[in-house]
Structures are given as C-alpha cells and as structure tokens.
Short mmCIF file of C-alpha atoms in Angstrom, two decimals:
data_model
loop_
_atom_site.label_atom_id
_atom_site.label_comp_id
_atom_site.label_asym_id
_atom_site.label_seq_id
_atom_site.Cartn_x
_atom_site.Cartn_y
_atom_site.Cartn_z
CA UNK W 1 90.94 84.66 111.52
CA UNK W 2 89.60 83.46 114.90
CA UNK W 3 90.17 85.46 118.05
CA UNK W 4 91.14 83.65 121.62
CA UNK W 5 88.71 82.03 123.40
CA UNK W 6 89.08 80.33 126.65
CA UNK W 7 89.62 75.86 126.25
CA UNK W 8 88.84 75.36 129.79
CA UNK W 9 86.33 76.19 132.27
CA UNK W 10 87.25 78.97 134.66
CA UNK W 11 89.42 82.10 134.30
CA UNK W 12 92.35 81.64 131.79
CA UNK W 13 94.33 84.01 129.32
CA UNK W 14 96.88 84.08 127.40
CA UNK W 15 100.19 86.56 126.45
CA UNK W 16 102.82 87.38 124.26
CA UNK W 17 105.53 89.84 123.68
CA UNK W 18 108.26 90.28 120.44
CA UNK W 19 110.92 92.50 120.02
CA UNK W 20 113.69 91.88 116.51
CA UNK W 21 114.61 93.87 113.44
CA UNK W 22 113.43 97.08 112.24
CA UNK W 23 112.73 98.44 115.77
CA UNK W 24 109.99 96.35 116.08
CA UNK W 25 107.98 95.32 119.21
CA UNK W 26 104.15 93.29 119.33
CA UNK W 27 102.59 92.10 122.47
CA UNK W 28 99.14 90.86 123.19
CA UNK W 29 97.22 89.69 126.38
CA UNK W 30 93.65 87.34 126.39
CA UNK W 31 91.98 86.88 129.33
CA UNK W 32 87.94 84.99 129.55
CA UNK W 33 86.14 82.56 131.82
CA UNK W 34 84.27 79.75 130.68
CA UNK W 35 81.41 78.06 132.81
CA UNK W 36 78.04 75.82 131.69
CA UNK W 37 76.53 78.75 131.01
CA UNK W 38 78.85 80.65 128.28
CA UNK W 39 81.96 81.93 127.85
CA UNK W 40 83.49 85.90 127.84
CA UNK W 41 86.86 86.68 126.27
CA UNK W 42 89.03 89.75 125.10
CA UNK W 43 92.52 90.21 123.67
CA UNK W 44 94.65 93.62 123.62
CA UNK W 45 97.27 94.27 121.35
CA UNK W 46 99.94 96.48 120.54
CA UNK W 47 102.93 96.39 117.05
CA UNK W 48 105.10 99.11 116.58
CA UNK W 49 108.01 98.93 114.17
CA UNK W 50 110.34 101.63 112.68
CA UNK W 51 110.00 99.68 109.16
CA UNK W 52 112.13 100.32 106.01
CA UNK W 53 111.85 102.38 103.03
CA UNK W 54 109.04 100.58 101.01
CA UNK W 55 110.21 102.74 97.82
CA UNK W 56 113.67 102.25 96.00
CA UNK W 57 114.33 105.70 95.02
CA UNK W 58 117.32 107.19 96.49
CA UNK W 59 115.07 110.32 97.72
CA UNK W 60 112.84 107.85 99.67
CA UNK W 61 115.42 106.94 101.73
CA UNK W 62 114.11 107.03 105.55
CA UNK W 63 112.00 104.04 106.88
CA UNK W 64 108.35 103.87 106.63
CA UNK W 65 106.69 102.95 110.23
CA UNK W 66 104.15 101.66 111.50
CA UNK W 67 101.81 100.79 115.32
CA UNK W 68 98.83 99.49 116.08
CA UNK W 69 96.66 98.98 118.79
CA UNK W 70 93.82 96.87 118.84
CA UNK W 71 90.79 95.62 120.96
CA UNK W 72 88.20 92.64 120.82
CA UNK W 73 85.80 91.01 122.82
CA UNK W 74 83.92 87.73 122.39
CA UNK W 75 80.78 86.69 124.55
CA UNK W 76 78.43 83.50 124.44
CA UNK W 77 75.42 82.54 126.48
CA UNK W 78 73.46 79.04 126.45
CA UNK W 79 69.85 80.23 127.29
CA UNK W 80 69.03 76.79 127.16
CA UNK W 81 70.33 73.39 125.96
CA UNK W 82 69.37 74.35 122.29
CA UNK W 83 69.79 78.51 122.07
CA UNK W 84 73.08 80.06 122.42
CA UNK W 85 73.34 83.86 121.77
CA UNK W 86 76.59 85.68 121.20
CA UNK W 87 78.32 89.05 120.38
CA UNK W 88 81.71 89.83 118.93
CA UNK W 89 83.53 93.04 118.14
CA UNK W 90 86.92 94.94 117.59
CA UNK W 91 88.77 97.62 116.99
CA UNK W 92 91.87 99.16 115.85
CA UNK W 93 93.81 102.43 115.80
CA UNK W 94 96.67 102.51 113.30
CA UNK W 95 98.91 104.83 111.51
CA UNK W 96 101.35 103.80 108.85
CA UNK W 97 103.80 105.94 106.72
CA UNK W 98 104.39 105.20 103.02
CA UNK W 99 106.50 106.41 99.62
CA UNK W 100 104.38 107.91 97.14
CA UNK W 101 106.66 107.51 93.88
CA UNK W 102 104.74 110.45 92.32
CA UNK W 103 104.95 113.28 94.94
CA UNK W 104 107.38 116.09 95.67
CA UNK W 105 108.37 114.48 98.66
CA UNK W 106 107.93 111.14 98.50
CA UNK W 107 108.86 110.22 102.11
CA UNK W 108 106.32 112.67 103.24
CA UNK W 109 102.92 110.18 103.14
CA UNK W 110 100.96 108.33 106.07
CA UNK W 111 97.88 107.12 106.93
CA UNK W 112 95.61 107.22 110.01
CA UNK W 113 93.28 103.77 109.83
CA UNK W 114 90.48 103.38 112.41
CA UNK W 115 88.36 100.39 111.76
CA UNK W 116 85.46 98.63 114.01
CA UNK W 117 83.68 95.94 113.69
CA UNK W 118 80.44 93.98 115.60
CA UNK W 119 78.52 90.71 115.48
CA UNK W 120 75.24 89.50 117.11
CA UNK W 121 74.60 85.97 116.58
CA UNK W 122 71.96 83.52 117.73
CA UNK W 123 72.36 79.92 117.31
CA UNK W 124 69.25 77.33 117.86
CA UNK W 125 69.55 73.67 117.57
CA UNK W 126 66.52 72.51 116.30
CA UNK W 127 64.43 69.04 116.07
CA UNK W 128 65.41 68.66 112.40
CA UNK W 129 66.74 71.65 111.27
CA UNK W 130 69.70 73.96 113.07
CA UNK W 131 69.70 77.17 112.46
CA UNK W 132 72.17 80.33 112.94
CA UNK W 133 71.01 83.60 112.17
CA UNK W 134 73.77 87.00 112.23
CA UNK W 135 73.74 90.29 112.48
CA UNK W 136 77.03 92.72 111.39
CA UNK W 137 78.37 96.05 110.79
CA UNK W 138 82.08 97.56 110.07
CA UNK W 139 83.24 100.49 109.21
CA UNK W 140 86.74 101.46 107.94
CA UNK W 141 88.02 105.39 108.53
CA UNK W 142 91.20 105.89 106.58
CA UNK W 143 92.59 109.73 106.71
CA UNK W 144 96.10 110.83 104.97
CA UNK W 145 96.76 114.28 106.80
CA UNK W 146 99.40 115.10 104.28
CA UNK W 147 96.99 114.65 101.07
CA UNK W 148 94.70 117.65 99.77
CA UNK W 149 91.46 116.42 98.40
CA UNK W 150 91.70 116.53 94.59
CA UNK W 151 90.52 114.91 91.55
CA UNK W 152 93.44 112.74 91.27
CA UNK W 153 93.86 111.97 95.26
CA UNK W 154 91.51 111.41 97.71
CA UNK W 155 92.29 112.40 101.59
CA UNK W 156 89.94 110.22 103.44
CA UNK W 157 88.21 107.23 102.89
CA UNK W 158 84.94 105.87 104.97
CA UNK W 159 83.74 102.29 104.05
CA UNK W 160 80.62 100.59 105.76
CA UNK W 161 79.10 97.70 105.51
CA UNK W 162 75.93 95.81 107.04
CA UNK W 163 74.96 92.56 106.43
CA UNK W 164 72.19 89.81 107.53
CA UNK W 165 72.64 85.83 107.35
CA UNK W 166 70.96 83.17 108.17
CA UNK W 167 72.51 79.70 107.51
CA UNK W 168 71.06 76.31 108.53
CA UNK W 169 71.79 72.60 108.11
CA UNK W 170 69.73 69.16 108.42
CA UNK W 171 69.90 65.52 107.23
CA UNK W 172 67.70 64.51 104.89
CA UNK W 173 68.79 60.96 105.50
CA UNK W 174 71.96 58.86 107.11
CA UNK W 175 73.86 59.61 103.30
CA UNK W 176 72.15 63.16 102.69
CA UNK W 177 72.87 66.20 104.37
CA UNK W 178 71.99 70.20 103.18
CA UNK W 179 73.38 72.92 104.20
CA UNK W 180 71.02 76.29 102.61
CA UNK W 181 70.59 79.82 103.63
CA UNK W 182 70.19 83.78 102.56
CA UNK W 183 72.47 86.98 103.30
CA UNK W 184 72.13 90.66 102.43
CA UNK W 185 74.98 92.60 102.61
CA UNK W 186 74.71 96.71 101.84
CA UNK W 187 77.99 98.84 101.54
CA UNK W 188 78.59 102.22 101.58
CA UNK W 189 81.48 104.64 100.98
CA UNK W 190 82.17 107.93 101.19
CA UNK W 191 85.33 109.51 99.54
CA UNK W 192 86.62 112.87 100.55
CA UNK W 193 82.81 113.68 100.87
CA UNK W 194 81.69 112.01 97.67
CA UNK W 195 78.86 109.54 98.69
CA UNK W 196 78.02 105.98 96.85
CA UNK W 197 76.26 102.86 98.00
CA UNK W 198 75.41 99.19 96.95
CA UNK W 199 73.67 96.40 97.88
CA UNK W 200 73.04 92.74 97.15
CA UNK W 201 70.97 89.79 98.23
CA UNK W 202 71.43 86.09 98.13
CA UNK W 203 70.20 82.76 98.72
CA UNK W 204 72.09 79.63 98.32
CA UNK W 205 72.53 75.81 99.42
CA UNK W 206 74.78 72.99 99.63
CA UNK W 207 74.09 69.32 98.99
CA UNK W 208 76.31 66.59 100.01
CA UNK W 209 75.06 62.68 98.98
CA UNK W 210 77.04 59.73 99.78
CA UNK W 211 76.58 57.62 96.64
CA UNK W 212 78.26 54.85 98.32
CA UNK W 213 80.72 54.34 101.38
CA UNK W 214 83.63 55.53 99.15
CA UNK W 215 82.01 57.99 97.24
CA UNK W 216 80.27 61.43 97.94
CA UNK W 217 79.22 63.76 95.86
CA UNK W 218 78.58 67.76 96.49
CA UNK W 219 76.06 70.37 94.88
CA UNK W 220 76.32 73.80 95.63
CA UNK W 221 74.25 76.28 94.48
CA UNK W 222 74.36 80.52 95.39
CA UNK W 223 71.67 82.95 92.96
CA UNK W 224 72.45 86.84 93.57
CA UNK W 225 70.72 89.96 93.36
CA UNK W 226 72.60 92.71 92.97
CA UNK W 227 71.21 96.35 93.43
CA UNK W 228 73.27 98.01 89.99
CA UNK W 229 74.34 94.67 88.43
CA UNK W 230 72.31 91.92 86.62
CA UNK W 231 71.80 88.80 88.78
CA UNK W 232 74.23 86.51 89.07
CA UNK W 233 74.43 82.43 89.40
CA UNK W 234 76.75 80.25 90.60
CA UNK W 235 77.42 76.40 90.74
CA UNK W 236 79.73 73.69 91.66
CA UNK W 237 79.74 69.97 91.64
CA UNK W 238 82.02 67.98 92.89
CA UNK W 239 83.07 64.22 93.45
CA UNK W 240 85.50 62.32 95.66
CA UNK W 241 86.03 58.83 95.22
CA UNK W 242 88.07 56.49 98.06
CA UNK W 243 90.09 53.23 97.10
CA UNK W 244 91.96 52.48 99.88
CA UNK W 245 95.51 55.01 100.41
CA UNK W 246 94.25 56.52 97.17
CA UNK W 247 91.42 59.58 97.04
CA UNK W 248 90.20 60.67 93.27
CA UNK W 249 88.84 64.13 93.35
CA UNK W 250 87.23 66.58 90.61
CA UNK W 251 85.44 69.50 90.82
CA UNK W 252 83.63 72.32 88.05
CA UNK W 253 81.94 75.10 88.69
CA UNK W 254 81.29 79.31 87.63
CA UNK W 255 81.95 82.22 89.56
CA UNK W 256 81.94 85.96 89.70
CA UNK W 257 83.27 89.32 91.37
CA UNK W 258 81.43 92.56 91.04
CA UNK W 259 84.02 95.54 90.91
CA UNK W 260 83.72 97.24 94.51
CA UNK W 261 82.51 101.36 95.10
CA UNK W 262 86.56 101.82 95.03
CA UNK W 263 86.63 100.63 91.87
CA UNK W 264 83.76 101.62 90.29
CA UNK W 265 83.76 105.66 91.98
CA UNK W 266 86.98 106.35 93.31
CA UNK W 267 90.06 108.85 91.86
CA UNK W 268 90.94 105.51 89.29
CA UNK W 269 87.28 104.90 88.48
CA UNK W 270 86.98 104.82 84.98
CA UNK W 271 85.87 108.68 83.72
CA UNK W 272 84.20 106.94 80.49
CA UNK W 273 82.66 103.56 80.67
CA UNK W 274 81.17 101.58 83.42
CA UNK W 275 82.65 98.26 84.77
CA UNK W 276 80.38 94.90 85.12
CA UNK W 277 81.33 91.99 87.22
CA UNK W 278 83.93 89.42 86.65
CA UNK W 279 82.63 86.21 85.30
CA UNK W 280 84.61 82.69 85.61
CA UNK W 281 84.41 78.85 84.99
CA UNK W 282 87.06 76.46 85.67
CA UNK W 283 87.65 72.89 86.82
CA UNK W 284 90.11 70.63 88.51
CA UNK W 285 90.81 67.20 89.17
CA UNK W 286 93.23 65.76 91.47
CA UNK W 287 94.59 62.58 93.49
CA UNK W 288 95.58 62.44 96.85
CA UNK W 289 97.39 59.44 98.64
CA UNK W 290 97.80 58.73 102.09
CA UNK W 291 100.63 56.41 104.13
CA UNK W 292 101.58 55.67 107.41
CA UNK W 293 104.60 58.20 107.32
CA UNK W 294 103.90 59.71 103.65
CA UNK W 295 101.28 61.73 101.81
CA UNK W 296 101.02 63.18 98.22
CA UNK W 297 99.27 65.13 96.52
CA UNK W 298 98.39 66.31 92.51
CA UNK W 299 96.10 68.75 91.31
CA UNK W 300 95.58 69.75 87.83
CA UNK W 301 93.30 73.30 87.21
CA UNK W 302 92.20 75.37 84.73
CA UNK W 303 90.41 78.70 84.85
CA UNK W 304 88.40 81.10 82.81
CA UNK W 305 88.11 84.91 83.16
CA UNK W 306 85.82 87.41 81.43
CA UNK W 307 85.71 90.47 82.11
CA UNK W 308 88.73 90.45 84.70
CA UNK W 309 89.08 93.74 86.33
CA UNK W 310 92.81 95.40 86.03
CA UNK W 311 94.77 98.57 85.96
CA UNK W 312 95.01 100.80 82.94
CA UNK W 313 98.05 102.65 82.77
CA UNK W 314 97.17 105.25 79.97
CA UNK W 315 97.30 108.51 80.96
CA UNK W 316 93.92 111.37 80.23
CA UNK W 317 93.55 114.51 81.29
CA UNK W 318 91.32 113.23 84.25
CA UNK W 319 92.64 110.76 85.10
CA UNK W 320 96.62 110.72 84.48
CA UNK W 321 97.66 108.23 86.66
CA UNK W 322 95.16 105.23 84.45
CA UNK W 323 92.17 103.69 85.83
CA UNK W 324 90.72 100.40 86.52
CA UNK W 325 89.52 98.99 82.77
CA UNK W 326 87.80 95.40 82.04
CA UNK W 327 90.49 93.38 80.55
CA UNK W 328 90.07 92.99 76.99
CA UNK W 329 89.63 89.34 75.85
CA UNK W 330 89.66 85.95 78.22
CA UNK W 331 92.42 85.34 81.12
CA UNK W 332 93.21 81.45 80.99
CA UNK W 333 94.73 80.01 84.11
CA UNK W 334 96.08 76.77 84.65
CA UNK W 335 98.68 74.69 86.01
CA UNK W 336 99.43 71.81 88.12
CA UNK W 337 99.94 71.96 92.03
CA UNK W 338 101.96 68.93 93.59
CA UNK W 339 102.72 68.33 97.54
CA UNK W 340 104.30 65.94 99.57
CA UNK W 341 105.56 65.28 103.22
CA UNK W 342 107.24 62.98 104.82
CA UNK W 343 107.41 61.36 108.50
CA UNK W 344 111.48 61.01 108.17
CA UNK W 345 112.08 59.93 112.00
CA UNK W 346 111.42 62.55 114.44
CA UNK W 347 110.94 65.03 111.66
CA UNK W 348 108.17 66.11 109.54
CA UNK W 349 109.46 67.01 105.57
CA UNK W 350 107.07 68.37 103.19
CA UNK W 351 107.48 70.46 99.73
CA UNK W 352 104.82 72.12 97.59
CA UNK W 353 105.41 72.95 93.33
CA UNK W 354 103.12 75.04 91.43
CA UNK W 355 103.38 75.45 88.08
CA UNK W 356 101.20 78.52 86.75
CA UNK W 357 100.64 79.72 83.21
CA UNK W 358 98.30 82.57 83.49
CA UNK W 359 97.83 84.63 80.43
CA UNK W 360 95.15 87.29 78.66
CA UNK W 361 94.85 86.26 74.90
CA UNK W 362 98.80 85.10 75.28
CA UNK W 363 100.23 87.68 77.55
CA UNK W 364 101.32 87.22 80.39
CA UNK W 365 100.01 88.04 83.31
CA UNK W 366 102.00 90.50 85.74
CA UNK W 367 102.99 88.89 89.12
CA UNK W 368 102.06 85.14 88.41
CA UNK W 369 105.43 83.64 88.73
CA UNK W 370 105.38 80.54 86.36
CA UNK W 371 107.13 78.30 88.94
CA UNK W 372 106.46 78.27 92.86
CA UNK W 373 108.56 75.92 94.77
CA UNK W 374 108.30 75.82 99.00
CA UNK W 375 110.15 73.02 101.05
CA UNK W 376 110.28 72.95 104.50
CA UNK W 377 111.20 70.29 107.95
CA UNK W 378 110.47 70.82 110.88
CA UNK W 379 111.09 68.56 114.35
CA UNK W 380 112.84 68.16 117.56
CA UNK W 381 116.15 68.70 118.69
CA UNK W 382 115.73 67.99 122.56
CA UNK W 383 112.95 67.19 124.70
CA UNK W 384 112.46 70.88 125.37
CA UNK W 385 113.85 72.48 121.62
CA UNK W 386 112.01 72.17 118.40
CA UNK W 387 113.40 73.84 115.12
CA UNK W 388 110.83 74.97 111.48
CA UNK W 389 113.09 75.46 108.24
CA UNK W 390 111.14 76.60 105.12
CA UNK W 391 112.33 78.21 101.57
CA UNK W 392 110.51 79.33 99.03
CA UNK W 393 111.48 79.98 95.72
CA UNK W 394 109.63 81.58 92.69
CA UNK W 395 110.93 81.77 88.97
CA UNK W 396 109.83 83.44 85.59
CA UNK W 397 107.83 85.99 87.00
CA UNK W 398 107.24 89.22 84.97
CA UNK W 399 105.86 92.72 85.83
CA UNK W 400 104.13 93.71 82.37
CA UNK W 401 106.73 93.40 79.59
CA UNK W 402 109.61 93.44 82.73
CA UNK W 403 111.01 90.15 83.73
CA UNK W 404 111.91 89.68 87.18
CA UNK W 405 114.78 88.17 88.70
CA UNK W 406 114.23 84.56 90.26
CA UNK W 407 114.74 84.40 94.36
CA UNK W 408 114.71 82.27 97.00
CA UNK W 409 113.98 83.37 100.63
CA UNK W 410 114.77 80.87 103.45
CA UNK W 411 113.17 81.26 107.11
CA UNK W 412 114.03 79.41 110.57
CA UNK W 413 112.05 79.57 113.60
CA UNK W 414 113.84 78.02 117.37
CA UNK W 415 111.00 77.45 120.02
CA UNK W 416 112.00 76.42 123.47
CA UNK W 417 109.76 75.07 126.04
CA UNK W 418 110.60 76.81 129.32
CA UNK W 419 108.04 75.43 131.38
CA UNK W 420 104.64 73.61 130.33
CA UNK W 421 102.81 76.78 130.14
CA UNK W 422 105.67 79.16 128.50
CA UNK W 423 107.46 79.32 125.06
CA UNK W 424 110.15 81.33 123.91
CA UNK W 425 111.76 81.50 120.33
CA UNK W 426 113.68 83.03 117.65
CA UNK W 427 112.11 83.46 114.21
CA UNK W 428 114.96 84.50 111.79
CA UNK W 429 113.06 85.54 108.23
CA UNK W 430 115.55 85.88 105.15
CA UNK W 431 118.02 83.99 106.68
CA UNK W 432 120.64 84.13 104.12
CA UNK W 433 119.94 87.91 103.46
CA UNK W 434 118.14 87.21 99.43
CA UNK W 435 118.36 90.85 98.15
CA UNK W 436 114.71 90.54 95.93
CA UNK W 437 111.75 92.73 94.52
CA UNK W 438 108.57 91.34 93.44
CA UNK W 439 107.63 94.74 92.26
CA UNK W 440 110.48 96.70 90.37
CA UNK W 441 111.57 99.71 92.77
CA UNK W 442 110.09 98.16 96.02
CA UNK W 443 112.12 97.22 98.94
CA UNK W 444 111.88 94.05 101.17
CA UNK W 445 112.91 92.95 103.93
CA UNK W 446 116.36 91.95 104.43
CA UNK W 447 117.93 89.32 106.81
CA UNK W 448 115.43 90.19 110.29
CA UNK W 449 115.44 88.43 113.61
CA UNK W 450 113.17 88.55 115.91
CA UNK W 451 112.76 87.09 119.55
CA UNK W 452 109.64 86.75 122.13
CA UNK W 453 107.53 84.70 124.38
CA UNK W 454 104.21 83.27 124.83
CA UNK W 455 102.08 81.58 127.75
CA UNK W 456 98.89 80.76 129.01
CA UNK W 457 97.89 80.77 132.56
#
C-alpha cells in the first residue's frame, strides 16, 4: 500500500467522498507540492458505517459498526544529485463492534484500535553501488472496554515493532545485476500487562544473470537469526526462458514462518508445549503467452508444509476455548492456476481458474475451496461512461468435516467522467443479492450500493 504523492511539480491534491449501504460514508483529501528539491504530501481520512450483524445467531441481531480516522504524511529532500532523505508516518483512531459467539451478550463487544507508524529513510546513489538504508517503528494499541482481563480473554493488546534495513543494488556486468542487504527487526508485546519480546536478524541477496538474450536466471538467497528459534535459510532459483509470444517459467525454493508473540504467549498459546517455525519447499512451473489482443497464462504448483501452525479445538481446563498446536504430519498443496484476457473491441475480457487440493496427511484443509473461478469485462459505453463486471465463484469448500455451499458473487462498478479532473460512480457489490457464508454462522454482505466522487486539482 502506497500513500498519495504529488505527479507534478507545484501544489496539487487530491479528494474523495462515498456514501451507499449499511449507513456507510468514507472521504479522504491529499494535498503536497513538488519542486527540484523534494516533495511534501499528506492525506486525511474518515469511514464510518453502521455495518451488519457479523454473527448468525438470532440473539446477535443488531449491526456491528465501525469509523475510522486516519492521518499520514510523506516528505522527501534531494540534498544533492545523489542523496535524497525522507520521512513517512501515520496514524489511525478506530473503534469497531463485534459478536462474540461465546458471551452472555454477544452483541455487547468492541474494540478501540490506535495504531502509528514512522519511517526515516536515506537514499544515496553511488559510483557503483546504490544504497538505501531505513529506519522504523509501529506500534498497535488495541483496548476492548467491555472485556475483564482473564486467563481466557485478554482486554488490551500493545504490539511494537522496530526494525533497521539496509538494501543496495549494483551491476556486476551489462547481463549481471545483485541486489543484497541486512535487516533487524525486534517486536514486542504486551498483553493485559503480560510482557514478551523477540528479535531477529538477517542478511540476504539476489542474483539475476542473463544467460542469453532470452534467458535469465535468478538466485536468491536470505540466512536468519532468530533470538528464541534456530537459524533459518532460505533459497530460490528461478528461470525464464523467451521464444517469441511464448515465456517458459519455473521456479523452487524453501521457506519458513516463525509463530508470532500472539501465538506463542497469548490466551490460545499453547499451556504445554512450545511451537517452532513453519518450514516449506515447493516449486512451480508455468507458461505464459502473449498476442496483440490476447494473453494466457498456466501455472502448475506444489507446496510442502511442516510444522504448519493451526487451531486446536480441544478443550482443557486452561485453556477451554483450544489453542494454537503444530499440525501433525505434512500439508501438501497444489494445483493449477490458469488466466486469460481478451482485447474483444473496445472491451477488455479476462477470467482466472484455480484449482486447489490442499490437504494434511489426506484431510482437507478448512477454507481452501477446491475450485476458484473469477471472470470479469470491463470497457466503454460513451466517451464519458465506462462500466467493470466481475463474478467470482468458489466450489467444494469445507470448514473441518462441514461442507460448504458453492456461491457466486457478481459486482458492477459505473464511472462517469464529469470533467477531466472529476469522477463519479456507482459500485454495486453482490449484485444479484448471493445469500453465502464462508464460515458457518457468519453473515455477509448482501446486495450494497454505493455512490461517490473523486478529483484532483
């Protein structure tokens, strides 16, 4: 996610304001200058919405609302052809009521959310080497005022996080470049009082080689240090080979994921065993083609999982809700992704399939829909009126031993120009009113329409 920044020199901005279903209302407004010198941006926002009862149950019947508003800045500075020096930050103010399924009253839940974040930067174009070294911090202040701390609920939540990185990139020659660098991150949280921390270093790089004019191949290469885990390495190669419309493509590599503080110490930490990070392997190969007015696309992967990090719904005396529990056995992923669109006279046509068989020692997993189909055109219907169709539709998904029904959800989006700087539209989402759940006893949205504007000046 990128915030505005100004395109042309001089003062400029930017706003935007919604109003539709649900009692809902967003606006935003961007304003910066840009000169030789640098640039200086920042962007307000506001969403409010009534919202709609999240949970199923007939005594969770009143909607669950949320609002938001939110601040960022953005500046640069050229000190001189070759230094630039920058800061970003933000923040945001939010409170959001929920169901809780499990609680006397289980409209009676919300959460207060304040969250800020910063960035120093300094970037330095060197002779043969350019470099970009970054400073950040965030911090993430979640409060439910209706929760009493307990060892099976916590009331507030404090997250932190600092990290350093440096990245920089150079040619080693006209068919070698290298990308290589080093971070250290260092997170902290603090859960109704309870205090834990981690931290981890890194160093890494990223070699591309053109083998020929059609061919390149890429290295990449990351070694971590974890403060309570065993180091941990990571690789990928991959290769892309050009014959004309046609672009061969495979890839392998390893990965991992070390269970966050949450995980590891919070009320669904596990009360007797400690969990280690995720380990994976996988590879894919593909072809891509590319036309005039066509383009297509095939991708075959498979994935391995050790170690994968789920829920564990078996109730103990300290924990009665479950808690998170390494996954006994290997997860196997893989499946086939296919795409295609279409320049079909003034309109653009494309449709995605992906077929996913995702399974832990031949179970399923839950929420992995086997099939995921998405078409979509979009184009003009005046000089001034352009139109966006999509629908998606997902089959043979289950929720542990539950199967879930199939459903298709169709959106449609109107945007007319009414001037060269201004926009307005209607985004209708669920056009033809799909009543779905992709978890049983969860409500979603039903047919919602929604109108605003945007500009620039």
């Amino acid at each position: 996610i990128q915030t505005w920044r100004p395109e042309v020199d001089g003062r400029s901005g930017e706003y935007n304001a919604e109003v539709g279903s649900y009692g809902t209302f967003s606006g935003g407004l961007s304003f910066g200058y840009r000169d030789e010198e640098g640039e200086a941006a920042a962007t307000i926002s506001y969403t409010r919405t009534d919202g709609f009862s999240a949970l199923a149950a007939a005594n969770a019947s009143d909607a669950d609302a949320f609002d938001e508003i939110g601040l960022s800045l953005s500046l640069r500075r050229h000190l001189s052809d070759s230094v630039t020096v920058g800061a970003t930050a933000f923040a945001t103010d939010s409170t959001i009521e929920f169901d809780n399924a499990f609680a006397a009253d289980p409209n009676l839940e919300q959460t207060d959310t304040v969250r800020f974040g910063a960035r120093v930067f300094a970037e330095v174009a060197g002779e043969n080497i350019d470099h970009e070294v970054g400073l950040s911090y965030f911090v993430n202040d979640r409060f439910n005022p209706f929760t009493a701390p307990s060892a099976f609920s916590t009331q507030e939540f404090i997250g932190e996080r600092i990290k350093l990185d440096y990245l920089g990139t150079t040619d080693l020659s006209t068919a070698t470049s290298l990308a290589f660098g080093a971070d250290w991150t260092e997170e902290k949280s603090e859960l109704d009082g309870a205090k834990s921390d981690a931290s981890n270093g890194a160093i890494f790089g990223e070699l591309l080689y053109a083998i020929t004019d059609a061919t390149d191949v890429t290295f990449g290469l990351r070694y971590d240090v974890y403060s309570d885990f065993d180091d941990q390495a990571s690789a990928r190669l991959a290769i892309a080979h050009r014959e004309g419309a046609l672009t061969y493509k495979a890839s392998v590599g390893n990965g991992y994921r070390a269970p966050s503080l949450y995980e590891r110490f919070g009320p669904f930490s596990p009360d007797t065993t400690t969990l280690s990070p995720e380990t994976s392997r996988g590879v894919e190969v593909g072809l891509e083609a590319s036309y005039e007015k066509a383009s297509y696309g095939a991708t075959l992967f498979y994935t391995e999982i050790e170690d994968l990090i789920g829920f564990d719904t078996t109730a103990t005396a300290t924990r009665p809700f479950g808690a998170y529990a390494q996954v006994p056995g290997t997860t196997v992923s893989q499946g086939v992704e296919l795409s295609g669109d279409w320049q079909i006279g003034g309109a653009d046509v494309f449709a995605t399939y992906t077929y996913t068989d995702a399974k832990t020692e031949g179970s399923r997993l839950s929420r992995v829909p086997l099939h995921d189909v998405t078409f979509g055109v979009s184009g003009a219907l005046s000089d001034t009126l352009t139109a966006a169709f999509d629908l998606r539709g997902v089959a043979d998904s289950l929720n542990g031993a539950t199967r879930l029904d199939d459903y298709a959800v169709a959106n449609l989006t109107l945007t007319q120009a009414l001037s060269d700087d201004m926009d307005g539209y209607i985004r209708i989402e669920n056009l033809f009113d799909e009543d779905y759940e992709t978890i049983p006893g969860y409500n979603t949205p039903s047919l919602s329409i929604y109108a605003g504007i945007s500009a620039s000046f």
